[in-house]
């Protein structure tokens, strides 16, 4: 009997303890959620992206592709217009060749259009124009001495005559104005020594600051140039386009897509042009623009121009632009056209 009594009491105590534990658990379950009462950590602010300027345009980008610069010789005779791809070039150099016509050395780096042309032959000054890039130079034709000079200046030669890939002819144009190319195919042929991006050629105004022509120059709406008897381009400032619009004489210059040729900067270099001993098939002497040395310059940016000087220490050195007081000239971020205007026979007129 006492044993049975003891068992009943143990069972009663055990049941009471279980009831108490259940009540405590129920009370804890009815309380506020721990995830609601604990303070959540503040979200971390991501670091600001590091912006790097494109070397040939000064336009800042988070991660510019690591590819070389591609220089291409583009024709500018009447039969060659309108050209394809010029508005995609970072820099375009305009030079006088035989017969007074002009040709372009178009440099592509930040933009690679699907097609460029028409492509023509090289000339003696092209080595000094493209030498600072240490990239690729594509062309169709040219004297052996001129081709060798480009290679000696550190460029990788991509010649149609030598069988480089990427060239083709358009059936809609007549020869020799129908040689075009796929620039991506050119870039895919870069050898191990020509894979690096180019070094900067010009200085650019930092973000939020005006270029030198705007900060220290004078407003100008028109830059008229005479490069030769037939080479008379002009540049008109267009505020809606935020750039200078090109014309060939009185005719607006456009690309094959119908868009006006435009530039954020127009850099005019007064240069010496001398005749070489070479002659073209028509018997005209082949001129050479003297690129090593220096002289007067004019820089147009943002609807203003400023007088400057230029200097170039060697074929592979960049052109250095110096403004009033010896300070470096800073361009507006964007593409640049360089006009090589002969001393004496050429002229520059502002309007």
Short mmCIF file of C-alpha atoms in Angstrom, two decimals:
data_model
loop_
_atom_site.label_atom_id
_atom_site.label_comp_id
_atom_site.label_asym_id
_atom_site.label_seq_id
_atom_site.Cartn_x
_atom_site.Cartn_y
_atom_site.Cartn_z
CA UNK A 1 0.00 0.00 0.00
CA UNK A 2 2.74 2.55 0.79
CA UNK A 3 4.51 1.57 -2.40
CA UNK A 4 1.30 2.15 -4.39
CA UNK A 5 0.83 5.53 -2.66
CA UNK A 6 4.41 6.51 -3.45
CA UNK A 7 3.92 5.69 -7.11
CA UNK A 8 0.76 7.80 -7.31
CA UNK A 9 2.57 10.76 -5.76
CA UNK A 10 5.50 10.44 -8.18
CA UNK A 11 3.15 10.35 -11.13
CA UNK A 12 1.33 13.42 -9.86
CA UNK A 13 4.55 15.37 -9.39
CA UNK A 14 5.78 14.33 -12.83
CA UNK A 15 2.53 15.42 -14.46
CA UNK A 16 2.72 18.75 -12.68
CA UNK A 17 6.24 19.36 -13.86
CA UNK A 18 5.28 18.52 -17.44
CA UNK A 19 2.37 20.95 -17.26
CA UNK A 20 4.67 23.70 -15.98
CA UNK A 21 7.24 23.06 -18.69
CA UNK A 22 4.51 23.12 -21.32
CA UNK A 23 3.25 26.45 -20.03
CA UNK A 24 6.73 27.92 -20.14
CA UNK A 25 7.25 26.71 -23.68
CA UNK A 26 3.89 28.11 -24.72
CA UNK A 27 4.74 31.46 -23.11
CA UNK A 28 8.08 31.57 -24.91
CA UNK A 29 6.40 30.77 -28.22
CA UNK A 30 3.96 33.66 -27.78
CA UNK A 31 6.74 36.20 -27.24
CA UNK A 32 8.28 38.48 -29.92
CA UNK A 33 10.30 36.80 -32.67
CA UNK A 34 14.04 36.94 -32.04
CA UNK A 35 14.61 37.94 -35.69
CA UNK A 36 12.34 40.95 -35.17
CA UNK A 37 13.95 42.15 -31.96
CA UNK A 38 17.57 41.74 -33.09
CA UNK A 39 18.89 44.76 -34.93
CA UNK A 40 19.79 43.98 -38.59
CA UNK A 41 23.21 45.18 -39.77
CA UNK A 42 23.11 48.20 -42.07
CA UNK A 43 23.68 47.27 -45.74
CA UNK A 44 27.22 47.97 -46.89
CA UNK A 45 27.65 50.78 -49.44
CA UNK A 46 29.42 49.37 -52.49
CA UNK A 47 32.68 51.15 -53.28
CA UNK A 48 32.57 53.68 -56.08
CA UNK A 49 33.86 52.19 -59.34
CA UNK A 50 37.36 53.18 -60.35
CA UNK A 51 37.09 55.03 -63.67
CA UNK A 52 39.95 54.88 -66.13
CA UNK A 53 40.19 57.25 -69.14
CA UNK A 54 40.49 55.79 -72.60
CA UNK A 55 44.03 56.73 -73.70
CA UNK A 56 43.05 58.33 -77.02
CA UNK A 57 39.77 60.03 -76.04
CA UNK A 58 39.99 60.78 -72.32
CA UNK A 59 36.46 59.39 -71.85
CA UNK A 60 36.32 57.61 -68.49
CA UNK A 61 35.19 54.01 -68.28
CA UNK A 62 35.21 51.47 -65.48
CA UNK A 63 37.23 48.84 -67.34
CA UNK A 64 38.46 49.67 -70.86
CA UNK A 65 39.22 46.54 -72.91
CA UNK A 66 42.87 45.63 -73.18
CA UNK A 67 43.34 45.78 -76.93
CA UNK A 68 45.81 47.54 -79.25
CA UNK A 69 45.15 50.59 -81.38
CA UNK A 70 44.44 50.05 -85.06
CA UNK A 71 45.50 52.66 -87.62
CA UNK A 72 43.92 52.40 -91.08
CA UNK A 73 44.69 54.40 -94.21
CA UNK A 74 41.39 55.80 -95.56
CA UNK A 75 40.89 57.48 -98.92
CA UNK A 76 39.36 60.96 -99.28
CA UNK A 77 39.01 61.54 -103.01
CA UNK A 78 35.57 62.50 -104.31
CA UNK A 79 35.10 58.92 -105.55
CA UNK A 80 35.79 57.60 -102.05
CA UNK A 81 33.04 59.56 -100.32
CA UNK A 82 31.08 58.88 -98.23
CA UNK A 83 33.49 56.77 -96.19
CA UNK A 84 32.56 54.09 -93.69
CA UNK A 85 33.61 54.04 -90.04
CA UNK A 86 35.24 57.45 -89.61
CA UNK A 87 32.88 58.54 -86.82
CA UNK A 88 34.00 55.51 -84.80
CA UNK A 89 37.68 56.53 -84.88
CA UNK A 90 39.28 57.99 -81.75
CA UNK A 91 41.67 60.11 -83.83
CA UNK A 92 41.71 60.98 -87.53
CA UNK A 93 44.77 62.63 -89.14
CA UNK A 94 44.30 64.43 -92.46
CA UNK A 95 47.36 64.76 -94.69
CA UNK A 96 48.09 66.11 -98.17
CA UNK A 97 49.28 63.56 -100.73
CA UNK A 98 50.19 63.82 -104.40
CA UNK A 99 47.96 65.83 -106.69
CA UNK A 100 46.70 67.94 -103.78
CA UNK A 101 44.14 65.40 -102.57
CA UNK A 102 44.04 64.43 -98.92
CA UNK A 103 43.95 61.10 -97.14
CA UNK A 104 43.21 60.03 -93.59
CA UNK A 105 44.98 57.94 -91.00
CA UNK A 106 42.05 56.81 -88.85
CA UNK A 107 42.91 55.34 -85.46
CA UNK A 108 40.43 52.95 -83.84
CA UNK A 109 40.67 51.88 -80.22
CA UNK A 110 37.67 52.61 -78.01
CA UNK A 111 35.18 51.75 -80.78
CA UNK A 112 35.46 48.95 -83.33
CA UNK A 113 32.92 49.42 -86.15
CA UNK A 114 31.79 46.43 -88.21
CA UNK A 115 33.25 47.85 -91.43
CA UNK A 116 35.73 50.52 -92.54
CA UNK A 117 36.84 51.89 -95.90
CA UNK A 118 37.72 52.60 -98.58
CA UNK A 119 41.29 51.66 -97.71
CA UNK A 120 44.25 52.90 -99.75
CA UNK A 121 48.04 53.02 -99.73
CA UNK A 122 50.52 54.44 -97.22
CA UNK A 123 52.72 57.51 -97.56
CA UNK A 124 56.11 58.57 -96.08
CA UNK A 125 54.69 60.49 -93.08
CA UNK A 126 52.44 57.66 -91.92
CA UNK A 127 55.20 56.04 -89.87
CA UNK A 128 55.59 59.18 -87.74
CA UNK A 129 51.83 59.65 -87.42
CA UNK A 130 51.18 56.11 -86.19
CA UNK A 131 54.52 55.37 -84.51
CA UNK A 132 53.46 56.43 -80.98
CA UNK A 133 50.62 53.87 -81.01
CA UNK A 134 52.83 50.76 -81.18
CA UNK A 135 49.81 48.91 -82.53
CA UNK A 136 48.55 47.73 -85.93
CA UNK A 137 48.58 49.56 -89.27
CA UNK A 138 46.30 48.32 -92.06
CA UNK A 139 46.55 49.54 -95.66
CA UNK A 140 46.33 48.54 -99.31
CA UNK A 141 49.46 49.25 -101.31
CA UNK A 142 52.44 51.54 -100.84
CA UNK A 143 56.10 51.82 -101.72
CA UNK A 144 58.43 49.31 -100.03
CA UNK A 145 60.34 52.13 -98.32
CA UNK A 146 57.13 53.54 -96.81
CA UNK A 147 55.98 50.11 -95.63
CA UNK A 148 59.38 49.38 -94.10
CA UNK A 149 59.31 52.70 -92.25
CA UNK A 150 56.00 51.77 -90.61
CA UNK A 151 57.44 48.48 -89.40
CA UNK A 152 60.64 50.20 -88.23
CA UNK A 153 58.52 52.62 -86.18
CA UNK A 154 57.24 49.67 -84.14
CA UNK A 155 53.90 49.03 -85.85
CA UNK A 156 52.63 45.62 -86.95
CA UNK A 157 51.96 45.79 -90.69
CA UNK A 158 48.66 44.44 -92.07
CA UNK A 159 48.91 44.75 -95.85
CA UNK A 160 46.33 43.61 -98.36
CA UNK A 161 49.14 43.07 -100.84
CA UNK A 162 50.88 40.75 -98.37
CA UNK A 163 47.73 38.69 -97.83
CA UNK A 164 46.55 39.90 -94.41
CA UNK A 165 43.07 38.70 -93.47
CA UNK A 166 40.10 41.04 -93.22
CA UNK A 167 40.19 42.88 -96.54
CA UNK A 168 37.40 42.57 -99.12
CA UNK A 169 36.05 44.49 -102.11
CA UNK A 170 32.59 46.00 -102.41
CA UNK A 171 30.76 45.16 -105.62
CA UNK A 172 28.89 48.47 -105.39
CA UNK A 173 32.06 50.54 -105.89
CA UNK A 174 34.65 50.62 -108.63
CA UNK A 175 38.33 49.85 -108.08
CA UNK A 176 40.51 51.17 -106.55
CA UNK A 177 37.92 52.81 -104.29
CA UNK A 178 36.29 49.57 -103.18
CA UNK A 179 38.73 48.02 -100.68
CA UNK A 180 37.03 47.65 -97.30
CA UNK A 181 37.72 45.62 -94.19
CA UNK A 182 36.44 44.12 -90.96
CA UNK A 183 38.53 45.75 -88.19
CA UNK A 184 37.77 42.94 -85.72
CA UNK A 185 39.59 40.57 -88.06
CA UNK A 186 42.56 42.94 -88.10
CA UNK A 187 42.70 43.06 -84.29
CA UNK A 188 42.53 39.27 -84.08
CA UNK A 189 45.84 39.15 -85.97
CA UNK A 190 47.81 41.14 -83.39
CA UNK A 191 50.99 39.34 -82.47
CA UNK A 192 52.41 39.04 -78.95
CA UNK A 193 54.39 42.26 -79.29
CA UNK A 194 51.39 44.37 -80.31
CA UNK A 195 48.64 43.49 -77.85
CA UNK A 196 49.00 46.37 -75.40
CA UNK A 197 46.73 49.44 -75.43
CA UNK A 198 48.31 52.65 -76.75
CA UNK A 199 49.84 55.30 -74.54
CA UNK A 200 47.90 58.59 -74.34
CA UNK A 201 48.65 60.95 -77.24
CA UNK A 202 46.98 64.12 -75.96
CA UNK A 203 45.97 65.50 -72.58
CA UNK A 204 42.29 65.82 -71.71
CA UNK A 205 40.42 68.01 -69.26
CA UNK A 206 39.39 66.12 -66.10
CA UNK A 207 35.69 65.44 -65.55
CA UNK A 208 33.84 68.61 -64.61
CA UNK A 209 36.55 70.96 -65.88
CA UNK A 210 36.53 72.87 -69.19
CA UNK A 211 39.08 72.16 -71.93
CA UNK A 212 41.82 74.74 -72.41
CA UNK A 213 40.19 76.32 -75.49
CA UNK A 214 37.04 77.07 -73.47
CA UNK A 215 38.86 78.14 -70.31
CA UNK A 216 41.46 80.38 -71.95
CA UNK A 217 40.50 80.82 -75.62
CA UNK A 218 37.89 82.79 -77.55
CA UNK A 219 34.52 81.70 -78.96
CA UNK A 220 34.51 80.62 -82.62
CA UNK A 221 31.76 79.12 -84.72
CA UNK A 222 33.78 78.16 -87.79
CA UNK A 223 37.27 76.86 -88.62
CA UNK A 224 38.01 77.01 -92.35
CA UNK A 225 41.12 75.30 -93.68
CA UNK A 226 43.02 75.24 -96.92
CA UNK A 227 45.28 72.20 -97.16
CA UNK A 228 45.66 72.34 -100.94
CA UNK A 229 43.85 73.57 -104.03
CA UNK A 230 41.22 70.85 -103.67
CA UNK A 231 41.54 70.11 -99.95
CA UNK A 232 39.41 72.77 -98.25
CA UNK A 233 37.63 71.25 -95.26
CA UNK A 234 35.80 73.31 -92.64
CA UNK A 235 34.44 72.67 -89.17
CA UNK A 236 31.33 74.35 -87.76
CA UNK A 237 30.51 74.27 -84.07
CA UNK A 238 27.12 72.70 -83.30
CA UNK A 239 25.94 73.10 -79.72
CA UNK A 240 23.06 70.57 -80.16
CA UNK A 241 25.61 68.00 -81.34
CA UNK A 242 28.20 69.05 -78.74
CA UNK A 243 30.80 68.90 -81.47
CA UNK A 244 32.34 70.29 -84.63
CA UNK A 245 30.66 69.23 -87.90
CA UNK A 246 32.81 68.72 -90.99
CA UNK A 247 32.24 69.95 -94.53
CA UNK A 248 34.22 69.37 -97.74
CA UNK A 249 34.16 72.82 -99.26
CA UNK A 250 30.48 73.78 -99.22
CA UNK A 251 29.26 70.19 -98.99
CA UNK A 252 28.42 68.69 -95.57
CA UNK A 253 30.64 65.67 -94.98
CA UNK A 254 28.77 62.52 -94.00
CA UNK A 255 29.52 58.88 -93.45
CA UNK A 256 27.99 56.05 -95.45
CA UNK A 257 25.25 55.88 -92.81
CA UNK A 258 24.24 59.48 -93.54
CA UNK A 259 25.50 60.88 -90.22
CA UNK A 260 27.58 64.07 -90.29
CA UNK A 261 31.27 63.61 -89.61
CA UNK A 262 31.88 65.20 -86.22
CA UNK A 263 34.70 65.84 -83.76
CA UNK A 264 34.89 66.87 -80.13
CA UNK A 265 38.25 68.52 -80.93
CA UNK A 266 39.89 69.85 -84.07
CA UNK A 267 43.66 70.25 -83.73
CA UNK A 268 45.36 72.19 -86.53
CA UNK A 269 49.13 71.77 -86.94
CA UNK A 270 51.09 74.04 -89.28
CA UNK A 271 53.63 71.73 -90.93
CA UNK A 272 56.35 71.68 -93.55
CA UNK A 273 55.52 69.64 -96.66
CA UNK A 274 58.43 68.65 -98.93
CA UNK A 275 58.54 66.68 -102.16
CA UNK A 276 60.33 63.35 -102.09
CA UNK A 277 62.15 61.65 -104.96
CA UNK A 278 59.20 59.28 -105.43
CA UNK A 279 56.48 59.84 -108.01
CA UNK A 280 52.99 58.41 -108.40
CA UNK A 281 51.87 56.63 -111.63
CA UNK A 282 50.71 59.98 -113.04
CA UNK A 283 54.17 61.48 -112.54
CA UNK A 284 53.28 63.68 -109.55
CA UNK A 285 55.94 63.98 -106.85
CA UNK A 286 54.98 62.23 -103.60
CA UNK A 287 55.01 64.83 -100.80
CA UNK A 288 56.07 64.17 -97.24
CA UNK A 289 54.72 66.01 -94.22
CA UNK A 290 57.58 66.67 -91.80
CA UNK A 291 56.24 65.36 -88.50
CA UNK A 292 59.35 65.52 -86.30
CA UNK A 293 59.93 69.07 -85.07
CA UNK A 294 57.28 71.63 -84.21
CA UNK A 295 55.41 74.77 -85.15
CA UNK A 296 52.23 76.75 -84.68
CA UNK A 297 48.96 75.09 -83.75
CA UNK A 298 45.32 75.92 -83.22
CA UNK A 299 43.04 73.91 -80.95
CA UNK A 300 39.23 74.01 -81.24
CA UNK A 301 37.10 72.54 -78.45
CA UNK A 302 33.66 73.31 -77.09
CA UNK A 303 32.88 76.17 -79.49
CA UNK A 304 36.13 78.02 -78.73
CA UNK A 305 39.66 78.08 -80.14
CA UNK A 306 43.07 78.85 -78.73
CA UNK A 307 46.46 79.43 -80.36
CA UNK A 308 49.11 76.92 -79.31
CA UNK A 309 52.37 75.34 -80.41
CA UNK A 310 53.15 71.73 -81.19
CA UNK A 311 56.28 69.66 -80.89
CA UNK A 312 57.22 66.06 -81.63
CA UNK A 313 60.62 64.78 -80.56
CA UNK A 314 60.82 61.64 -82.72
CA UNK A 315 58.79 59.34 -84.96
CA UNK A 316 57.60 57.33 -81.98
CA UNK A 317 57.01 60.30 -79.64
CA UNK A 318 53.54 61.83 -79.34
CA UNK A 319 52.63 65.35 -80.43
CA UNK A 320 52.82 67.72 -77.47
CA UNK A 321 50.46 70.72 -77.47
CA UNK A 322 51.53 73.74 -75.45
CA UNK A 323 49.29 76.71 -74.71
CA UNK A 324 49.91 80.26 -73.47
CA UNK A 325 52.47 80.48 -70.71
CA UNK A 326 53.86 77.04 -71.49
CA UNK A 327 50.97 75.11 -69.94
CA UNK A 328 49.86 71.89 -71.66
CA UNK A 329 46.69 72.10 -73.72
CA UNK A 330 43.86 69.91 -72.45
CA UNK A 331 41.28 68.73 -74.98
CA UNK A 332 37.62 67.96 -74.42
CA UNK A 333 37.05 64.24 -73.81
CA UNK A 334 35.99 62.65 -77.09
CA UNK A 335 37.30 62.09 -80.60
CA UNK A 336 39.88 64.36 -82.26
CA UNK A 337 40.63 65.27 -85.87
CA UNK A 338 44.17 66.48 -86.56
CA UNK A 339 44.51 68.73 -89.62
CA UNK A 340 48.03 68.95 -91.10
CA UNK A 341 48.02 72.35 -92.83
CA UNK A 342 51.10 73.12 -94.97
CA UNK A 343 53.08 76.24 -94.10
CA UNK A 344 53.03 78.80 -96.86
CA UNK A 345 50.47 77.25 -99.21
CA UNK A 346 47.89 76.40 -96.55
CA UNK A 347 45.71 78.70 -94.47
CA UNK A 348 43.48 78.76 -91.37
CA UNK A 349 40.52 81.13 -91.09
CA UNK A 350 38.22 81.54 -88.08
CA UNK A 351 34.64 82.71 -88.28
#
